[in-house]
Tab-separated table of C-alpha atoms in Angstrom:
chain	number	residue	atom	x	y	z
A	17	MET	CA	175.473	61.588	163.630
A	18	ASN	CA	175.100	60.272	167.190
A	19	GLU	CA	173.249	57.044	167.690
A	20	VAL	CA	172.167	54.671	170.470
A	21	ARG	CA	170.661	51.210	170.102
A	22	LEU	CA	169.035	49.474	173.046
A	23	GLU	CA	167.480	46.081	173.574
A	24	PHE	CA	165.627	45.178	176.766
A	25	PRO	CA	162.901	42.873	178.088
A	26	ASN	CA	159.337	44.119	178.587
A	27	LEU	CA	159.736	44.917	182.265
A	28	GLU	CA	158.651	48.164	183.938
A	29	SER	CA	162.040	48.410	185.637
A	30	GLU	CA	163.714	48.720	182.212
A	31	TYR	CA	162.005	51.994	181.362
A	32	GLU	CA	164.051	54.421	183.450
A	33	PRO	CA	167.523	53.131	182.493
A	34	ALA	CA	166.496	53.103	178.818
A	35	ARG	CA	165.111	56.620	179.021
A	36	ASP	CA	168.227	57.876	180.803
A	37	ARG	CA	170.504	56.435	178.110
A	38	LEU	CA	168.473	58.177	175.437
A	39	ILE	CA	168.322	61.475	177.345
A	40	ASP	CA	172.123	61.309	177.684
A	41	LEU	CA	172.348	60.940	173.896
A	42	PHE	CA	170.138	64.002	173.383
A	43	ARG	CA	172.119	66.017	175.903
A	44	ASP	CA	175.488	64.948	174.480
A	45	SER	CA	174.215	65.914	171.028
A	46	GLY	CA	173.663	69.487	172.202
A	47	LEU	CA	169.867	69.572	171.957
A	48	SER	CA	168.125	72.378	173.848
A	49	PRO	CA	166.544	71.733	177.262
A	50	GLU	CA	163.125	72.446	175.697
A	51	ALA	CA	163.692	69.835	172.982
A	52	ILE	CA	164.963	67.321	175.533
A	53	GLY	CA	161.896	67.949	177.730
A	54	GLU	CA	159.564	67.217	174.841
A	55	LEU	CA	161.571	64.163	173.795
A	56	GLU	CA	161.421	62.860	177.350
A	57	LEU	CA	157.643	63.050	177.181
A	58	ILE	CA	157.618	61.273	173.807
A	59	LEU	CA	159.859	58.531	175.234
A	60	GLU	CA	157.611	57.938	178.238
A	61	GLU	CA	154.469	57.775	176.151
A	62	LEU	CA	156.033	55.321	173.680
A	63	LEU	CA	158.114	53.118	175.947
A	64	VAL	CA	155.725	52.740	178.880
A	65	ASN	CA	153.026	51.804	176.431
A	66	VAL	CA	155.070	49.184	174.606
A	67	ILE	CA	156.485	47.747	177.866
A	68	SER	CA	152.964	47.447	179.312
A	69	TYR	CA	151.019	46.230	176.328
A	70	ALA	CA	153.182	44.724	173.568
A	71	TYR	CA	153.372	41.297	175.194
A	72	ASP	CA	150.935	39.348	177.364
A	73	GLU	CA	153.353	38.530	180.184
A	74	PRO	CA	156.083	40.747	181.695
A	75	GLY	CA	159.623	39.663	180.827
A	76	THR	CA	158.627	37.396	177.957
A	77	GLY	CA	159.442	39.670	175.043
A	78	THR	CA	162.134	41.980	173.761
A	79	ILE	CA	161.877	45.636	172.829
A	80	HIS	CA	164.377	47.274	170.502
A	81	VAL	CA	164.837	51.030	170.541
A	82	SER	CA	167.138	53.038	168.359
A	83	ALA	CA	167.660	56.772	168.440
A	84	SER	CA	169.765	58.991	166.253
A	85	VAL	CA	170.459	62.693	166.289
A	86	GLN	CA	171.709	64.668	163.334
A	87	GLY	CA	171.913	68.374	164.002
A	88	LYS	CA	168.582	69.096	165.656
A	89	ALA	CA	166.770	66.232	163.948
A	90	VAL	CA	165.951	63.229	166.105
A	91	THR	CA	164.725	59.864	164.839
A	92	LEU	CA	163.384	57.239	167.219
A	93	GLU	CA	162.405	53.720	166.297
A	94	VAL	CA	160.672	51.285	168.643
A	95	ARG	CA	160.237	47.646	167.596
A	96	ASP	CA	158.527	44.739	169.320
A	97	ARG	CA	157.339	41.279	168.315
A	98	GLY	CA	153.987	41.465	170.088
A	99	CYS	CA	150.590	41.218	168.440
A	100	ALA	CA	150.070	43.623	165.566
A	101	PHE	CA	148.977	46.930	167.076
A	102	ASP	CA	148.777	50.271	165.348
A	103	PRO	CA	148.619	52.977	168.022
A	104	LEU	CA	147.882	55.525	165.309
A	105	GLY	CA	144.785	53.600	164.281
A	106	ARG	CA	142.629	54.996	167.049
A	107	GLU	CA	140.766	58.235	166.614
A	108	ALA	CA	142.338	61.362	168.056
A	109	PRO	CA	140.579	62.490	171.237
A	110	ASP	CA	138.007	65.224	170.728
A	111	LEU	CA	139.581	68.102	172.620
A	112	ASP	CA	136.403	70.150	172.399
A	113	ALA	CA	134.260	67.456	174.016
A	114	ASP	CA	132.730	67.947	177.449
A	115	ILE	CA	134.550	66.304	180.298
A	116	GLU	CA	132.162	63.349	180.580
A	117	ASP	CA	132.576	62.566	176.882
A	118	ARG	CA	136.363	62.581	176.916
A	119	PRO	CA	138.023	59.184	177.249
A	120	ILE	CA	141.178	58.986	179.373
A	121	GLY	CA	142.908	56.625	176.937
A	122	GLY	CA	144.529	57.897	173.770
A	123	LEU	CA	145.989	61.043	175.322
A	124	GLY	CA	149.530	59.680	175.245
A	125	ILE	CA	149.729	58.929	171.548
A	126	TYR	CA	147.939	62.207	170.845
A	127	LEU	CA	150.667	64.036	172.764
A	128	VAL	CA	153.348	62.211	170.773
A	129	ARG	CA	151.703	63.269	167.504
A	130	GLU	CA	151.517	66.869	168.706
A	131	LEU	CA	155.148	66.982	169.816
A	132	ALA	CA	156.692	65.074	166.895
A	133	THR	CA	157.127	66.147	163.306
A	134	SER	CA	156.025	62.740	162.048
A	135	VAL	CA	154.918	59.427	163.539
A	136	THR	CA	154.545	56.301	161.427
A	137	TYR	CA	153.601	52.718	162.180
A	138	GLU	CA	154.385	49.649	160.099
A	139	ARG	CA	153.956	45.936	160.621
A	140	VAL	CA	157.137	44.438	159.183
A	141	GLY	CA	157.065	40.640	159.217
A	142	ASP	CA	156.262	39.795	162.851
A	143	GLU	CA	157.353	43.187	164.194
A	144	ASN	CA	155.525	46.366	165.141
A	145	VAL	CA	157.718	49.266	164.061
A	146	LEU	CA	156.916	52.753	165.300
A	147	ARG	CA	159.044	55.608	163.991
A	148	VAL	CA	159.020	59.119	165.349
A	149	GLU	CA	160.855	62.048	163.846
A	150	ARG	CA	161.307	65.403	165.474
A	151	ARG	CA	163.048	68.189	163.642
T	29	MET	CA	166.259	66.556	184.783
T	30	SER	CA	165.640	62.851	184.478
T	31	LYS	CA	168.389	61.613	186.759
T	32	ASN	CA	167.207	63.114	190.001
T	33	GLU	CA	163.500	62.836	189.693
T	34	GLY	CA	161.222	61.705	192.397
T	35	PHE	CA	157.698	62.505	193.284
T	36	LYS	CA	156.160	63.715	196.475
T	37	VAL	CA	152.721	64.952	197.215
T	38	SER	CA	151.499	66.839	200.247
T	39	ARG	CA	148.185	68.314	201.261
T	40	ARG	CA	146.892	71.184	203.350
T	41	ASP	CA	143.278	71.789	204.406
T	42	ASP	CA	142.223	75.399	204.812
T	43	GLY	CA	138.556	75.866	205.736
T	44	ASN	CA	136.552	74.228	202.975
T	45	LEU	CA	139.528	74.187	200.642
T	46	THR	CA	142.010	71.382	200.227
T	47	ILE	CA	145.265	72.297	198.561
T	48	VAL	CA	147.340	69.501	197.083
T	49	TYR	CA	151.003	70.054	196.247
T	50	PRO	CA	152.478	67.570	193.760
T	51	GLN	CA	156.236	67.880	193.528
T	52	GLY	CA	158.697	66.531	190.975
T	53	PHE	CA	157.853	64.025	188.253
T	54	LEU	CA	154.241	62.990	187.720
T	55	ASP	CA	154.586	60.101	185.291
T	56	ALA	CA	153.203	56.600	184.733
T	57	HIS	CA	155.202	55.366	187.709
T	58	THR	CA	154.109	58.065	190.205
T	59	ALA	CA	150.558	58.811	189.010
T	60	PRO	CA	149.048	56.224	191.439
T	61	ASP	CA	150.528	58.137	194.428
T	62	PHE	CA	148.927	61.349	193.233
T	63	GLU	CA	145.624	59.604	192.604
T	64	THR	CA	145.668	58.110	196.115
T	65	GLU	CA	146.155	61.562	197.671
T	66	LEU	CA	143.297	63.069	195.682
T	67	GLN	CA	141.020	60.124	196.432
T	68	LYS	CA	141.761	60.397	200.153
T	69	ALA	CA	140.601	64.008	200.076
T	70	ILE	CA	137.487	63.200	198.042
T	71	GLU	CA	136.543	60.240	200.226
T	72	GLY	CA	136.904	62.533	203.252
T	73	GLY	CA	134.282	64.797	201.710
T	74	ARG	CA	136.828	67.424	200.642
T	75	VAL	CA	135.776	68.374	197.109
T	76	GLN	CA	136.917	72.002	196.807
T	77	ILE	CA	140.374	71.128	195.661
T	78	ILE	CA	143.234	73.272	194.413
T	79	VAL	CA	146.224	71.507	192.932
T	80	ASN	CA	149.135	73.911	193.303
T	81	CYS	CA	151.719	72.825	190.735
T	82	ARG	CA	154.501	75.288	191.633
T	83	ASP	CA	156.952	72.400	192.225
T	84	LEU	CA	155.691	70.074	189.509
T	85	ASP	CA	158.508	69.700	186.972
T	86	TYR	CA	157.035	67.126	184.615
T	87	ILE	CA	153.677	65.620	183.716
T	88	SER	CA	152.823	62.928	181.167
T	89	SER	CA	149.470	61.620	179.980
T	90	ALA	CA	149.368	59.252	182.966
T	91	GLY	CA	149.390	62.249	185.318
T	92	LEU	CA	146.784	64.063	183.285
T	93	GLY	CA	144.685	60.908	183.386
T	94	VAL	CA	144.460	61.296	187.180
T	95	PHE	CA	142.864	64.727	186.758
T	96	MET	CA	140.489	63.269	184.190
T	97	GLY	CA	139.638	60.336	186.443
T	98	CYS	CA	138.717	62.493	189.447
T	99	ILE	CA	137.055	65.549	187.988
T	100	GLU	CA	133.648	64.096	187.196
T	101	GLN	CA	133.353	62.576	190.641
T	102	VAL	CA	134.317	65.877	192.296
T	103	ARG	CA	131.929	67.927	190.172
T	104	ASP	CA	129.097	65.452	190.776
T	105	LEU	CA	129.641	66.080	194.489
T	106	GLY	CA	129.322	69.825	193.948
T	107	GLY	CA	133.036	70.579	194.097
T	108	ASP	CA	135.778	71.284	191.590
T	109	ILE	CA	139.488	70.894	190.982
T	110	LYS	CA	141.287	74.145	190.175
T	111	ILE	CA	144.900	74.077	189.079
T	112	SER	CA	147.369	76.827	189.904
T	113	ASN	CA	151.015	77.844	189.495
T	114	LEU	CA	151.808	75.685	186.457
T	115	VAL	CA	155.384	76.109	185.250
T	116	PRO	CA	155.557	76.831	181.484
T	117	LYS	CA	156.731	73.345	180.498
T	118	VAL	CA	153.859	71.667	182.339
T	119	TYR	CA	151.342	74.296	181.221
T	120	HIS	CA	152.325	73.485	177.634
T	121	VAL	CA	151.234	69.849	178.097
T	122	PHE	CA	147.910	70.895	179.663
T	123	GLU	CA	147.351	73.211	176.740
T	124	LEU	CA	148.248	70.619	174.076
T	125	LEU	CA	145.574	68.324	175.468
T	126	GLY	CA	142.950	71.049	175.740
T	127	PHE	CA	142.841	70.903	179.529
T	128	HIS	CA	142.747	74.705	179.744
T	129	GLN	CA	139.166	74.438	178.414
T	130	LEU	CA	138.113	71.899	181.029
T	131	TYR	CA	139.780	73.221	184.164
T	132	ASP	CA	140.293	76.616	185.750
T	133	LEU	CA	144.037	77.203	185.479
T	134	THR	CA	145.194	80.178	187.518
T	135	PRO	CA	148.582	81.809	188.015
T	136	THR	CA	148.312	81.707	191.812
T	137	GLU	CA	146.744	79.621	194.558
T	138	GLU	CA	144.924	82.721	195.838
T	139	GLU	CA	143.240	83.240	192.468
T	140	ALA	CA	142.196	79.588	192.424
T	141	ALA	CA	140.733	79.991	195.921
T	142	GLY	CA	138.872	83.090	194.735
T	143	LYS	CA	137.157	81.048	192.021
T	144	PHE	CA	135.520	78.873	194.670
T	145	THR	CA	134.009	81.849	196.438
T	146	ALA	CA	133.111	83.776	193.277
């Protein structure tokens, strides 16, 4: 099993280096370009969101990300100590709604749910823990 | 893939049509540049817009949010945004979010142009 653990402050500038480390892990683990493309999308949706919204002020909190690959199965875990927030708690966007009735928000987490095999959220002590599995 | 990304956007006006060419990675970081280009066109009264995505390698929800943010305004002004030349990976994201039901997606720029005159 290949694994990477990262820890970084909630700053926008931290997103790209973190993503690149994780993409390197996926590539080194022999995942297909299609799988890596979808994982890249999952990473952006998760990490940009947590960097932007987990804490009130930029640079005041820490985000922990771990990723492991076993065969073709990928597990991602994102943890922060911000306010309790369950991104899965909001309703899925109505994809049949007319354009004026479709909110812009919520598309990112919807995409993650579509691309992943499972997505779970837990509040553990003072941490938000979001786990994504893709097989 | 992720190591050499960048984003550029260019625009060409052709009669009543405005064709916008996003290139590279349209993500949370670059979506404002794309939005600015579209808004410039709209504010200049150019509302028959084709977004030719032949060189668009990646789109996330932030990029799709730009389409969502502009479309009502454009349609209220009597125009539309048609999207052409999506590469399969990007088309897949449009499809997952049901955008193929909201926008005309065409294989070529010419077909998109034809939908404005149809």
